[in-house]
Coordinates of C-alpha atoms in Angstrom, one line a residue:
X1 CA -10.5 -231.4 131.8
X2 CA -9.3 -229.3 134.8
X3 CA -7.8 -231.8 137.4
X4 CA -6.9 -230.8 140.7
X5 CA -3.5 -231.4 140.0
X6 CA -3.6 -228.8 137.0
X7 CA -5.3 -226.2 139.7
X8 CA -2.5 -226.5 141.9
X9 CA -0.2 -225.9 139.2
X10 CA -1.7 -223.4 137.8
X11 CA -2.5 -221.2 141.1
X12 CA 1.4 -221.8 141.8
X13 CA 2.0 -219.8 138.4
X14 CA -0.5 -216.9 138.8
X15 CA 1.1 -216.4 142.5
X16 CA 4.6 -216.1 140.8
X17 CA 3.3 -213.8 138.0
X18 CA 1.5 -211.3 140.7
X19 CA 4.7 -211.2 142.9
X20 CA 6.7 -210.5 139.8
X21 CA 4.4 -207.5 139.3
X22 CA 2.7 -209.0 135.9
X23 CA -0.4 -206.9 135.8
X24 CA -1.6 -208.0 132.9
X25 CA -0.5 -210.5 130.0
X26 CA -1.1 -209.9 126.6
X27 CA -2.5 -212.4 124.0
X28 CA -1.3 -211.8 120.6
X29 CA -2.5 -214.8 118.5
X30 CA -1.5 -215.5 115.0
X31 CA -4.7 -216.1 113.2
X32 CA -3.5 -215.9 109.5
X33 CA -4.6 -218.9 108.0
X34 CA -3.3 -219.7 104.5
X35 CA -6.4 -221.7 103.7
X36 CA -9.0 -224.1 104.6
X37 CA -12.2 -225.3 105.3
X38 CA -15.0 -224.0 108.2
X39 CA -11.9 -224.7 110.9
X40 CA -9.8 -222.6 109.1
X41 CA -7.1 -225.1 108.6
X42 CA -4.3 -225.3 105.6
X43 CA -5.3 -227.0 102.4
X44 CA -2.5 -229.2 101.9
X45 CA -1.1 -229.9 98.0
X46 CA -3.0 -232.9 96.8
X47 CA -2.7 -235.5 93.6
X48 CA -5.8 -236.5 92.2
X49 CA -6.2 -240.4 92.2
X50 CA -6.9 -242.4 88.6
X51 CA -10.3 -242.4 88.0
X52 CA -10.4 -246.0 88.1
X53 CA -8.1 -246.5 91.3
X54 CA -9.9 -248.7 93.8
X55 CA -10.4 -247.5 97.4
X56 CA -7.6 -249.0 99.1
X57 CA -6.2 -247.4 102.4
X58 CA -2.4 -249.2 101.8
X59 CA -1.9 -247.1 98.7
X60 CA 1.6 -245.5 98.4
X61 CA 0.4 -242.2 96.8
X62 CA 1.2 -239.2 98.3
X63 CA -1.6 -236.6 99.0
X64 CA 0.2 -234.0 101.4
X65 CA 3.3 -232.4 101.1
X66 CA 5.1 -229.9 103.0
X67 CA 7.8 -227.1 103.1
X68 CA 10.9 -227.3 105.1
X69 CA 10.8 -225.9 108.3
X70 CA 10.6 -222.3 108.5
X71 CA 13.6 -220.9 110.7
X72 CA 12.6 -219.2 114.2
X73 CA 12.9 -215.4 114.3
X74 CA 15.9 -213.9 116.2
X75 CA 15.3 -214.0 120.0
X76 CA 18.7 -212.7 121.3
X77 CA 19.4 -215.7 123.7
X78 CA 16.0 -215.7 124.6
X79 CA 14.6 -218.7 122.6
X80 CA 12.9 -221.1 125.1
X81 CA 12.1 -224.5 124.5
X82 CA 8.9 -225.9 126.3
X83 CA 8.8 -229.0 124.9
X84 CA 11.2 -231.7 123.3
X85 CA 10.6 -235.3 122.5
X86 CA 12.0 -238.0 119.6
X87 CA 11.0 -241.0 122.2
X88 CA 14.6 -242.6 121.2
X89 CA 15.6 -242.9 124.6
X90 CA 12.8 -245.6 125.8
X91 CA 12.2 -249.2 125.3
X92 CA 9.0 -249.6 123.3
X93 CA 5.9 -249.8 124.0
X94 CA 7.1 -247.3 126.7
X95 CA 5.7 -243.4 126.4
X96 CA 7.3 -241.9 129.8
X97 CA 5.7 -238.3 130.6
X98 CA 3.1 -238.8 127.7
X99 CA -0.6 -239.6 128.3
X100 CA -1.9 -242.5 126.5
X101 CA -5.8 -242.9 126.2
X102 CA -8.9 -244.0 124.3
X103 CA -12.1 -242.2 124.5
X104 CA -13.3 -245.2 122.5
X105 CA -11.7 -248.0 122.5
X106 CA -12.7 -251.0 120.4
X107 CA -9.1 -253.1 120.7
X108 CA -7.1 -252.0 123.6
X109 CA -4.4 -250.7 121.8
X110 CA -3.2 -247.2 122.9
X111 CA -0.6 -244.8 121.4
X112 CA 2.7 -246.2 121.8
X113 CA 6.4 -245.8 121.1
X114 CA 7.5 -248.0 118.1
X115 CA 10.5 -249.1 116.4
X116 CA 9.0 -250.9 113.2
X117 CA 5.9 -252.2 111.1
X118 CA 3.8 -249.7 109.0
X119 CA 3.7 -247.4 108.0
X120 CA 7.4 -247.0 107.0
X121 CA 9.7 -245.9 107.8
X122 CA 8.9 -246.9 111.2
X123 CA 10.5 -243.4 112.8
X124 CA 12.2 -240.1 111.3
X125 CA 14.7 -240.1 113.7
X126 CA 15.6 -243.7 114.9
X127 CA 14.9 -246.3 116.3
X128 CA 11.8 -244.9 117.7
X129 CA 8.5 -242.6 116.4
X130 CA 5.2 -242.5 118.6
X131 CA 2.4 -244.6 116.8
X132 CA -1.1 -245.7 116.8
X133 CA -3.3 -247.8 115.0
X134 CA -6.1 -247.4 112.4
X135 CA -8.4 -250.0 113.4
X136 CA -11.5 -251.2 110.8
X137 CA -14.6 -249.9 113.7
X138 CA -15.0 -246.5 115.2
X139 CA -12.1 -245.4 117.9
X140 CA -11.0 -242.6 119.3
X141 CA -7.3 -242.4 120.3
X142 CA -5.5 -239.6 122.0
X143 CA -1.9 -239.0 122.6
X144 CA -1.1 -236.2 125.3
X145 CA 2.0 -234.0 125.8
X146 CA 3.4 -233.1 129.4
X147 CA 1.9 -229.7 130.2
X148 CA 4.1 -226.6 129.4
X149 CA 3.6 -223.0 129.6
X150 CA 4.2 -220.1 127.2
X151 CA 4.0 -216.5 128.7
X152 CA 5.4 -213.2 127.8
X153 CA 6.0 -214.1 124.5
X154 CA 5.8 -212.8 121.0
X155 CA 6.5 -215.8 119.0
X156 CA 5.4 -219.4 119.7
X157 CA 6.0 -222.6 117.1
X158 CA 5.5 -226.3 117.4
X159 CA 7.4 -228.4 114.7
X160 CA 7.0 -232.4 114.5
X161 CA 7.5 -234.8 111.6
X162 CA 5.1 -237.3 111.1
X163 CA 3.6 -240.5 109.1
X164 CA 0.5 -241.7 108.2
X165 CA -1.8 -244.1 106.2
X166 CA -5.5 -243.5 106.9
X167 CA -8.4 -244.9 105.5
X168 CA -9.8 -241.9 102.8
X169 CA -11.4 -241.9 99.2
X170 CA -9.7 -242.4 96.3
X171 CA -12.4 -241.1 94.3
X172 CA -12.3 -237.7 96.2
X173 CA -8.9 -235.7 97.0
X174 CA -10.9 -234.1 99.7
X175 CA -12.7 -237.0 101.6
X176 CA -11.3 -238.6 104.1
X177 CA -13.0 -241.5 106.2
X178 CA -10.3 -242.0 109.4
X179 CA -8.3 -239.0 110.4
X180 CA -5.9 -237.5 112.7
X181 CA -6.3 -234.0 114.3
X182 CA -4.1 -231.7 116.9
X183 CA -5.8 -230.3 119.8
X184 CA -5.2 -228.4 122.9
X185 CA -5.8 -227.7 126.2
X186 CA -5.3 -224.5 128.2
X187 CA -6.8 -222.7 131.4
X188 CA -7.3 -219.5 129.3
X189 CA -8.7 -221.3 126.9
X190 CA -12.5 -222.7 126.0
X191 CA -12.7 -223.7 129.6
X192 CA -9.7 -226.0 129.6
X193 CA -11.8 -228.4 127.3
X194 CA -9.3 -229.8 124.3
X195 CA -10.1 -227.3 121.0
X196 CA -8.5 -227.9 117.6
X197 CA -5.4 -226.2 116.8
X198 CA -7.1 -224.2 114.7
X199 CA -10.4 -223.2 116.3
X200 CA -10.9 -219.1 116.5
X201 CA -11.1 -219.5 120.4
X202 CA -6.9 -221.1 120.2
X203 CA -5.7 -218.6 117.4
X204 CA -3.4 -221.3 116.0
X205 CA -2.6 -221.6 112.9
X206 CA -0.5 -224.1 110.3
X207 CA 2.5 -222.4 108.7
X208 CA 3.3 -225.9 107.1
X209 CA 2.1 -229.5 106.4
X210 CA -1.8 -228.8 107.7
X211 CA -4.8 -230.6 107.2
X212 CA -5.4 -231.9 103.8
X213 CA -9.2 -233.5 103.7
X214 CA -12.6 -233.0 105.4
X215 CA -13.9 -236.2 107.3
X216 CA -17.0 -237.8 106.0
X217 CA -20.2 -237.3 108.0
X218 CA -22.0 -240.2 107.5
X219 CA -19.9 -243.4 109.2
X220 CA -19.8 -242.6 112.5
X221 CA -16.4 -240.8 112.8
X222 CA -15.9 -239.2 116.3
X223 CA -14.5 -236.4 114.2
X224 CA -16.6 -235.9 111.4
X225 CA -17.3 -233.3 109.4
X226 CA -14.0 -231.6 110.5
X227 CA -10.4 -230.9 108.3
X228 CA -8.0 -233.6 109.5
X229 CA -5.1 -235.5 108.2
X230 CA -6.2 -238.6 106.0
X231 CA -5.3 -240.6 103.3
X232 CA -0.8 -241.5 102.6
X233 CA 1.4 -239.2 103.5
X234 CA 4.1 -241.3 101.7
X235 CA 7.0 -240.9 104.3
X236 CA 7.5 -238.5 107.1
X237 CA 6.2 -234.9 106.7
X238 CA 7.1 -231.7 108.5
X239 CA 4.2 -230.1 109.9
X240 CA 4.5 -226.3 111.9
X241 CA 1.9 -224.8 113.5
X242 CA 1.7 -221.0 114.9
X243 CA 0.7 -221.4 118.9
X244 CA -0.9 -219.1 120.8
X245 CA 1.4 -216.4 123.0
X246 CA -0.2 -217.3 126.1
X247 CA -0.3 -221.0 127.0
X248 CA -1.1 -221.4 130.9
X249 CA -0.9 -225.2 131.8
X250 CA -1.2 -226.3 128.2
X251 CA -1.6 -230.0 126.7
X252 CA -1.0 -230.7 123.3
X253 CA -3.0 -233.6 121.9
X254 CA -2.7 -236.1 118.7
X255 CA -6.2 -237.5 118.0
X256 CA -6.6 -240.4 115.5
X257 CA -10.1 -241.4 114.8
X258 CA -11.5 -243.9 112.9
X259 CA -14.8 -244.7 111.4
X260 CA -17.3 -248.0 111.1
X261 CA -15.7 -249.5 108.0
X262 CA -12.2 -249.8 106.3
X263 CA -8.8 -249.3 108.1
X264 CA -5.1 -248.1 107.2
X265 CA -1.8 -248.5 108.6
X266 CA -2.1 -246.1 111.3
X267 CA -0.2 -243.0 112.5
X268 CA 3.3 -242.3 113.4
X269 CA 4.6 -238.7 115.0
X270 CA 8.3 -238.0 115.6
X271 CA 10.7 -235.2 116.9
X272 CA 8.1 -233.1 118.6
X273 CA 9.3 -229.2 119.4
X274 CA 7.5 -226.4 120.9
X275 CA 9.4 -223.2 121.7
X276 CA 8.8 -219.3 121.9
X277 CA 10.7 -215.9 121.9
X278 CA 10.3 -214.1 125.4
X279 CA 8.9 -210.5 124.3
X280 CA 12.6 -209.1 125.8
X281 CA 14.8 -211.0 123.7
X282 CA 14.0 -208.6 120.4
X283 CA 14.8 -205.3 121.6
X284 CA 14.1 -202.0 119.7
X285 CA 16.5 -200.6 117.6
X286 CA 17.4 -197.3 118.9
X287 CA 15.7 -194.1 116.5
X288 CA 18.3 -192.2 114.7
X289 CA 17.3 -188.5 115.6
X290 CA 16.6 -186.4 112.4
X291 CA 18.8 -183.5 112.2
X292 CA 16.9 -180.4 112.7
X293 CA 17.5 -177.8 109.9
X294 CA 18.0 -174.3 110.9
X295 CA 17.0 -171.3 108.7
X296 CA 20.0 -169.1 107.5
X297 CA 19.9 -166.3 109.3
X298 CA 19.3 -163.2 107.0
X299 CA 22.0 -160.3 107.3
X300 CA 21.1 -157.4 109.3
X301 CA 21.1 -153.8 107.6
X302 CA 23.9 -151.5 108.3
X303 CA 22.8 -148.0 109.6
X304 CA 25.0 -145.6 108.0
X305 CA 24.8 -142.5 110.0
X306 CA 26.6 -139.0 108.3
X307 CA 28.5 -136.9 111.0
X308 CA 27.7 -133.6 111.3
X309 CA 29.7 -130.4 112.3
X310 CA 30.7 -130.4 115.7
X311 CA 30.9 -134.1 116.3
X312 CA 33.2 -135.8 118.2
X313 CA 35.0 -138.5 116.1
X314 CA 38.8 -139.3 116.8
X315 CA 40.8 -141.1 114.0
X316 CA 38.2 -140.4 111.5
X317 CA 35.7 -142.8 112.8
X318 CA 32.2 -141.9 114.2
X319 CA 31.0 -143.5 117.2
X320 CA 28.3 -141.8 118.4
X321 CA 27.9 -138.1 120.1
X322 CA 31.4 -136.6 121.2
X323 CA 31.7 -136.7 125.3
X324 CA 30.6 -133.6 127.3
X325 CA 33.3 -130.7 127.5
X326 CA 34.6 -130.7 131.0
X327 CA 33.5 -127.2 132.8
X328 CA 36.1 -125.3 134.9
X329 CA 35.9 -125.6 138.4
X330 CA 35.9 -122.2 140.4
X331 CA 37.7 -122.6 143.5
X332 CA 37.4 -119.5 146.0
X333 CA 40.2 -119.6 148.6
X334 CA 39.2 -119.3 152.2
X335 CA 40.3 -116.3 154.0
X336 CA 43.1 -116.4 156.2
X337 CA 42.7 -115.6 159.8
X338 CA 44.5 -112.0 160.9
X339 CA 47.1 -112.7 163.2

């Protein structure tokens, strides 16, 4: 939702953009989704569970794998980082600058910084990571980032590491019961409401480490029917997200929702970085002009004129008609006066 404070920030930014002469802001959304369900998210690599395995949320089975983080494009010293946190310079359970809240609060436990406990390991870069529990009742728990802006960008990306063990089906590798999703709120997106990062209104997409399961729709989960992270990641994995290239007063939300039965160890998030390339950072190469081919001139024919009798041709050459013969001047003397 858009609060008065966020409206004030938005008005200040828009005033600055107008005074700088920015008439329009182009929005180029990367919507190249590799694979996914109804929400367009990426289907991660999954390992089928044994047929006789019992439903156990603490299983060590790994059901999502992620590639290494892709390198950003050359930004020509114009790579701008708008969000960066590893939660290491705080004393648990503090989360300074972040907002933790519960949409449905059955136990009073909020997102918090943590240096111990499950799922293990407790942090990707010790000592801390952000953590939330996965209770055996319906819950809806939010971790909201500080606000940030992305504009005049041709590339924007979010990367984070996370470790989750959330209740999921052992019989169906695509079915989850408790799950986690990533959402975003921005002034120009869905009236500022928090929306899944893969929603067409957002235009974001997963590059690595995307959603791996669909949340069951018959157990009361607040995110029933949506693609989400669920099951056991086994350890910290990398998720990389292509962000929209225009974000005004943006807030990212890491959201964990549980259903009405069963529980898991929870969700840990660490080493969050969001950055973008300013559009002036990658100059277009100067085109090399293609040389124009000029046709070879054709030789002009030489006119040959035979001299005629009486033609003037000094030194045996013929240069045209001879000059006219000077006419003799006649001089009649004036008569002298008689003395």
